[in-house]
Short mmCIF file of C-alpha atoms in Angstrom, two decimals:
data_model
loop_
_atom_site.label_atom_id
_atom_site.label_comp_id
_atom_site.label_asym_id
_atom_site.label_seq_id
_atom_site.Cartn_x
_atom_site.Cartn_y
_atom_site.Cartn_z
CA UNK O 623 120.61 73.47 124.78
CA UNK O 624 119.37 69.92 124.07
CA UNK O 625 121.61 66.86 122.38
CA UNK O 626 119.11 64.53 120.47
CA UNK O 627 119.94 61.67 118.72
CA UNK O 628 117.61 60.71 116.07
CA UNK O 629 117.37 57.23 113.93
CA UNK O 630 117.27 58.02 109.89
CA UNK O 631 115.22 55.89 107.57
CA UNK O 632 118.05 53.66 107.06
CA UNK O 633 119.09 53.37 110.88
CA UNK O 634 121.73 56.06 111.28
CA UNK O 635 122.05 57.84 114.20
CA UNK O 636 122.29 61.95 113.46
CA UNK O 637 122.83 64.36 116.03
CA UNK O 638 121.07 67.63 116.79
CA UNK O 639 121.59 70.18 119.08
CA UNK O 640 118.42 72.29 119.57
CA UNK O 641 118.30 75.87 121.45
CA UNK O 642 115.69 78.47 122.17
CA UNK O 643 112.03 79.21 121.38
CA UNK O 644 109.80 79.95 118.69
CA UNK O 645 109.73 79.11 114.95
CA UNK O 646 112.08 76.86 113.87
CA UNK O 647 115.47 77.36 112.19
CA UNK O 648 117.70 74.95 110.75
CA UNK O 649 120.69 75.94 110.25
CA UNK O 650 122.99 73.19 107.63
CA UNK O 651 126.65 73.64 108.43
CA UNK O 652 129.59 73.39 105.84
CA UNK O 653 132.06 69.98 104.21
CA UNK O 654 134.19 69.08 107.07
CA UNK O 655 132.38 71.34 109.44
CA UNK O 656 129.70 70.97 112.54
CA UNK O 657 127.05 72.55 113.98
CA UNK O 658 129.71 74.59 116.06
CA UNK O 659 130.65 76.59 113.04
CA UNK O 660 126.69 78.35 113.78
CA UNK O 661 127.30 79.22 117.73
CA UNK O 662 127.55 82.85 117.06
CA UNK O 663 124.30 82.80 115.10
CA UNK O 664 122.64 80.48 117.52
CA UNK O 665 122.90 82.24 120.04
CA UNK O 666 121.51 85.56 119.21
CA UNK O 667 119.03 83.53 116.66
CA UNK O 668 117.81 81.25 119.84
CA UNK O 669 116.72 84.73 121.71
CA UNK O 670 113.54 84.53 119.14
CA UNK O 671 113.42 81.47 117.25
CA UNK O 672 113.84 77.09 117.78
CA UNK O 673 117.13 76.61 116.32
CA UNK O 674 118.04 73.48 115.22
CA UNK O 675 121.82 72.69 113.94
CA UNK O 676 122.39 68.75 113.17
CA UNK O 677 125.65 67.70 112.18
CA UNK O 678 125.64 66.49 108.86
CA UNK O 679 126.41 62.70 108.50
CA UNK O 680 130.09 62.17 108.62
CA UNK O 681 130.63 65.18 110.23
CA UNK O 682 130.98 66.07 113.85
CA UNK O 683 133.61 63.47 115.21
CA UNK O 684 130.51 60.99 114.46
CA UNK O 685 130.90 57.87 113.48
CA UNK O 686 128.91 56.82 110.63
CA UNK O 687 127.86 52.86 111.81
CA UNK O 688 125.27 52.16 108.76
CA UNK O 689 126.54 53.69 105.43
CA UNK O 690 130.19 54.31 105.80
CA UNK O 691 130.21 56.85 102.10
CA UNK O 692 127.06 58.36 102.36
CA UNK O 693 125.99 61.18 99.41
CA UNK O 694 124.30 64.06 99.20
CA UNK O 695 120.75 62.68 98.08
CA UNK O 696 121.30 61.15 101.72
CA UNK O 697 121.77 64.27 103.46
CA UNK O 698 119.21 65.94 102.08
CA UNK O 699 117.43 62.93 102.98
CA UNK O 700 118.51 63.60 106.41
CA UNK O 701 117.08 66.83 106.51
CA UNK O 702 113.49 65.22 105.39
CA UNK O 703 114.07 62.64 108.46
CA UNK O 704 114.97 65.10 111.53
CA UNK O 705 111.88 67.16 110.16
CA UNK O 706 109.64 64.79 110.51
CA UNK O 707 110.92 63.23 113.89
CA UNK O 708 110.47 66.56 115.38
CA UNK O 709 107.08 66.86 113.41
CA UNK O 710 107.82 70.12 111.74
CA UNK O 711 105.13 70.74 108.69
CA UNK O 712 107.93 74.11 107.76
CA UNK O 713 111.03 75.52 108.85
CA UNK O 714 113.63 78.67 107.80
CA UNK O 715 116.42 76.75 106.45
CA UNK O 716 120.30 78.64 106.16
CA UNK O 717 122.63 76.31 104.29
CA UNK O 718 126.22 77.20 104.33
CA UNK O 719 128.70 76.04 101.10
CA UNK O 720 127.61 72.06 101.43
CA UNK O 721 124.41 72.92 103.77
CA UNK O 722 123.82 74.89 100.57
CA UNK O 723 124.29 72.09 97.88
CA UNK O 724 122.29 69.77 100.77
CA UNK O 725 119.00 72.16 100.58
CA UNK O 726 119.10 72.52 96.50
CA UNK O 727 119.66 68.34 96.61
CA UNK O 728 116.68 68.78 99.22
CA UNK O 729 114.87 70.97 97.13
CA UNK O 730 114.81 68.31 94.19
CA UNK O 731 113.90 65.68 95.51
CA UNK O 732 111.41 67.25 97.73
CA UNK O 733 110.33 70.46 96.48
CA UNK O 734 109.79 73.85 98.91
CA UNK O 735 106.52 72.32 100.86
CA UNK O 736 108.67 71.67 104.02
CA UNK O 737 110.45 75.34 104.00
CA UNK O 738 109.04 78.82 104.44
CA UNK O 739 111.69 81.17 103.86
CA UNK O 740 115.53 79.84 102.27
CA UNK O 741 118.82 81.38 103.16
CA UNK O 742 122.47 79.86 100.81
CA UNK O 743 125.74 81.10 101.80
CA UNK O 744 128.34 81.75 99.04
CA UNK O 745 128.07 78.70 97.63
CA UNK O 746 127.61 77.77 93.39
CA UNK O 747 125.26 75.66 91.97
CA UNK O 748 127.65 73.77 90.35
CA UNK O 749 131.24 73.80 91.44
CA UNK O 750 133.09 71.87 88.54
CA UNK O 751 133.87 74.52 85.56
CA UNK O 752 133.50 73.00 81.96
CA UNK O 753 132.89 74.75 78.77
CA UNK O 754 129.29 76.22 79.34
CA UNK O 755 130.56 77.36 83.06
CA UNK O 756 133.00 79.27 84.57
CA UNK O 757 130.50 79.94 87.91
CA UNK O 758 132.50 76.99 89.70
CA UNK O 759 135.11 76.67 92.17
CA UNK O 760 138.10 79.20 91.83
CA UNK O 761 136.51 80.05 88.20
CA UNK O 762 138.70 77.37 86.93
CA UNK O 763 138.03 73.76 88.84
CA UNK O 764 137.64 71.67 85.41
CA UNK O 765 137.44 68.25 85.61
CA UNK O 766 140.81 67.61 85.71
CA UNK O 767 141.67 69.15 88.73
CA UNK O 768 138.81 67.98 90.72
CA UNK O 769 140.30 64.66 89.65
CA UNK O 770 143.25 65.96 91.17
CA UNK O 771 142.17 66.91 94.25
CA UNK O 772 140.53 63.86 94.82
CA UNK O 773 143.76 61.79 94.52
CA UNK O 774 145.24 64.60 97.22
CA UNK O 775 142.40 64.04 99.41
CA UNK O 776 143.10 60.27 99.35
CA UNK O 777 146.94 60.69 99.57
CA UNK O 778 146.24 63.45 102.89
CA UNK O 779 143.20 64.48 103.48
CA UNK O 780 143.88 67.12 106.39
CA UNK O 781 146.80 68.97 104.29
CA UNK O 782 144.27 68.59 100.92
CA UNK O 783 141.46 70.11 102.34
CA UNK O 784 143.56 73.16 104.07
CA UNK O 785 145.26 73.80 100.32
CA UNK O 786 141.59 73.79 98.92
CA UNK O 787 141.12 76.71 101.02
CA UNK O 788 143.96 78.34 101.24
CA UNK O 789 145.43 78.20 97.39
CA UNK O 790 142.13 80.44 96.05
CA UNK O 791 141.02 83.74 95.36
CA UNK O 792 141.51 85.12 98.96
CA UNK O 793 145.53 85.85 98.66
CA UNK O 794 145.09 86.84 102.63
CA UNK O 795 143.95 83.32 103.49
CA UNK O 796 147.14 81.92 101.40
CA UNK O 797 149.22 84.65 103.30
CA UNK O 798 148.07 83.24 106.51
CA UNK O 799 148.18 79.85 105.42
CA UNK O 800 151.77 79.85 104.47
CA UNK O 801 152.38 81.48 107.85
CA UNK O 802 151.04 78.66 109.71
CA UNK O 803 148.75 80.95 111.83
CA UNK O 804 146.64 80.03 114.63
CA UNK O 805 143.25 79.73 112.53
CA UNK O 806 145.19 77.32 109.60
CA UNK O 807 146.27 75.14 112.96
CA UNK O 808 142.91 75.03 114.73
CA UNK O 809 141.15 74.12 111.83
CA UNK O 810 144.21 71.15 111.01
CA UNK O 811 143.07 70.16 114.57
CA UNK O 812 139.19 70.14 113.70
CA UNK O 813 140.05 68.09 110.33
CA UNK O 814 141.65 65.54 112.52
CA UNK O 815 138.64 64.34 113.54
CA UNK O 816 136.81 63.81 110.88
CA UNK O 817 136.86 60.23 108.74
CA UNK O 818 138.16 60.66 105.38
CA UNK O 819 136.90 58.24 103.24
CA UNK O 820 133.30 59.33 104.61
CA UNK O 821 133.80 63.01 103.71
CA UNK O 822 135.26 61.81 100.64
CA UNK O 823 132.80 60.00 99.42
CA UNK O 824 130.63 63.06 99.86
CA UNK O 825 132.85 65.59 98.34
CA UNK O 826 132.86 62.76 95.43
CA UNK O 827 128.76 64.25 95.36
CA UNK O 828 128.88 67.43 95.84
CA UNK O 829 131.40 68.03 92.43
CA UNK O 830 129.31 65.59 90.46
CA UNK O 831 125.91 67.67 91.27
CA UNK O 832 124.65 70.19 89.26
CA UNK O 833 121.95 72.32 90.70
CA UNK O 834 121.67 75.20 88.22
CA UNK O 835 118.23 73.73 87.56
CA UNK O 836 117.14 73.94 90.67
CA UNK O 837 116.90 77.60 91.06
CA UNK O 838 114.03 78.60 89.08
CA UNK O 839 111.69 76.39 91.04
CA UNK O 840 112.55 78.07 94.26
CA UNK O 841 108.78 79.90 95.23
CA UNK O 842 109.67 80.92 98.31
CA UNK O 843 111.39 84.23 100.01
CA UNK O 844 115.46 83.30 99.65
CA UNK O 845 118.50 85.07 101.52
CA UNK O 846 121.44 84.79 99.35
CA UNK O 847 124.92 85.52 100.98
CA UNK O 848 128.40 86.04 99.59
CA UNK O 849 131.24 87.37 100.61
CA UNK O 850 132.96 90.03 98.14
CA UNK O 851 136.28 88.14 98.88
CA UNK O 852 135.58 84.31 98.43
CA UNK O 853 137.85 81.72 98.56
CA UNK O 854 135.75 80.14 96.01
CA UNK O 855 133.23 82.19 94.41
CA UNK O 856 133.34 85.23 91.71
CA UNK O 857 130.60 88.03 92.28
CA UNK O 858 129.56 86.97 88.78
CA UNK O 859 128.55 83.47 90.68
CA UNK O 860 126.45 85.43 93.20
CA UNK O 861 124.69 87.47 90.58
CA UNK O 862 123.88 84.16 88.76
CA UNK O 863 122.22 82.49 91.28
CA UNK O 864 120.14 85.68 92.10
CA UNK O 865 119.12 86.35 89.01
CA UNK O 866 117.96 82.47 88.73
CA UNK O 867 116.28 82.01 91.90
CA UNK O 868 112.52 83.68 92.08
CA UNK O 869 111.99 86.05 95.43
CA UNK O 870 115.67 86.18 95.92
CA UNK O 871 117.69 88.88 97.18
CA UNK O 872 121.76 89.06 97.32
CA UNK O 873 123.54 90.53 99.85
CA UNK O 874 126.99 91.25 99.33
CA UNK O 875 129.35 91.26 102.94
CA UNK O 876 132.43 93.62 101.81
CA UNK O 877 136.06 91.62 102.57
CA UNK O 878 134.73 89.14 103.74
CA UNK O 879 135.65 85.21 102.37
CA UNK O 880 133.90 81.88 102.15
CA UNK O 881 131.74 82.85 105.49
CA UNK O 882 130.59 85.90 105.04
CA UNK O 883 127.61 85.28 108.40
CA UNK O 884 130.68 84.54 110.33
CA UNK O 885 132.86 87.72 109.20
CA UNK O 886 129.58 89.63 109.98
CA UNK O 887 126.94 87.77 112.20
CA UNK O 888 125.18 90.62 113.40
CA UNK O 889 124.14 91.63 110.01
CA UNK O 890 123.23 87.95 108.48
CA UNK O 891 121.53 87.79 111.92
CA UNK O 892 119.51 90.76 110.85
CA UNK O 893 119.26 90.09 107.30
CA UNK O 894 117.79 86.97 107.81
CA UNK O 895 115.09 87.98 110.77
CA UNK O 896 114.02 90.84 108.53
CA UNK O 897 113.30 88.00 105.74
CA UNK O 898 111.43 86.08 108.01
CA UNK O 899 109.19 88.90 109.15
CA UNK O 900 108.75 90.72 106.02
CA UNK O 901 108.06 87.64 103.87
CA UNK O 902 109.46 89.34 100.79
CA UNK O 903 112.81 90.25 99.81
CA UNK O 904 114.25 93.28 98.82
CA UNK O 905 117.56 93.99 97.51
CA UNK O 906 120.10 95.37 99.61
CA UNK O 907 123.38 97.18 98.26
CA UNK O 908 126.55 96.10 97.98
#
């Protein structure tokens, strides 16, 4: 595996880590994440293809020296910068929850050109409910209590972001959260490292974006994801976004939460070569 460090337009450092051989794969990891969450998927994906898993700004116990709250028009930004250090004209791109929103913020500003084939992991288009939408963030994440979590972020970030998780639709994650099992305490570790007011400021973003316009000018073959028991996400989001998005087919994993590829790699491994190599999607059963 190679460690590059690569010098955005505006004179950030971001951090890859590249593996394997072949056509390339980016893979966009999740808020408060790295490019760790992918191992599993690296490593059987590096067996065919280049993959290529940067740490999002912010993210990754790296500390942000240019732009201290950075958005997410800069990280999809980002994604138009390490592209064309490493002078790719095309790439698969997977985007997990915010390495979703990053590739529809991508997709705006850039259009498709740069990406052959699109994979988004149970993630909504727009994750503050109003209204005209109930497709957001527990069904029921209005304005108020995004205003809410904000201030809990601020107050404790680690403890805020752990709740966010753990207080949803999935009553086994707030079983295990109460319990204080090994996962919740791990992943309290993980948040530990990352800055706050950084990942704040991009959370601040990701609730004001609304991408739902997005998804009709996607032209090319699209993976989409989601897990039949999200923290976040009704099946009624899923369908949405399928039904919205051109050459797209849904795959539903069956218990599984907010990472679905991680509950079952093998098959999101499988899914996703078989997109690659067919070129057009066909729907696959729940």
């Amino acid at each position: 595996m190679q460690h590059l460090n690569i010098s955005a337009d505006d004179g950030e450092t971001l951090h890859l880590h590249r593996s394997g051989e072949g056509p390339p794969v980016l893979l966009l990891h999740g808020w408060t994440s790295s490019h760790m969450a992918f191992s599993t998927l690296a490593e059987q994906l590096s067996k065919t293809y280049q993959v290529l898993r940067p740490d999002a700004r912010g993210h990754g116990a790296h500390k942000l020296t240019v732009n201290p709250a950075p958005d997410v028009q800069r990280l999809a930004r980002d994604i138009i910068n390490l592209l064309d250090h490493l002078k790719i004209d095309r790439v698969v791109a997977v985007g997990h929850s915010m390495g979703a929103l990053t590739l529809w913020q991508c997709l705006r500003d850039f259009g498709t050109t740069r990406f052959s084939h699109l994979a988004f992991i149970d993630q909504s288009p727009k994750l503050v409910t109003d209204a005209s939408w109930d497709g957001g963030i527990y069904g029921d994440f209005d304005a108020n209590r995004s205003q809410q979590l904000i201030n809990d972020l601020e107050r404790d970030f680690v403890e805020a972001v752990l709740r966010l998780v753990a207080f949803g639709l999935n009553d086994k994650a707030r079983a295990s959260y109460l319990r204080n099992s090994s996962g919740w305490r791990l992943m309290r570790e993980s948040l530990q490292t990352i800055h706050p007011a950084s990942a704040i400021a991009i959370w601040k973003s990701l609730v004001a974006a609304d991408y739902r316009d997005v998804l009709p000018t996607i032209n090319v073959p699209t993976l989409l994801a989601y897990g039949t028991c999200s923290n976040f996400y009704s099946a009624e989001t899923a369908r949405f976004v399928a039904t919205q998005t051109p050459r797209a087919q849904l795959s539903f994993y069956d218990g599984a939460d907010h990472g679905p590829h991680l509950a079952q790699p093998e098959r999101f491994v499988s899914e996703l070569t078989a997109l690659i190599e067919s070129g057009q999607p066909g729907p696959i059963s729940p």
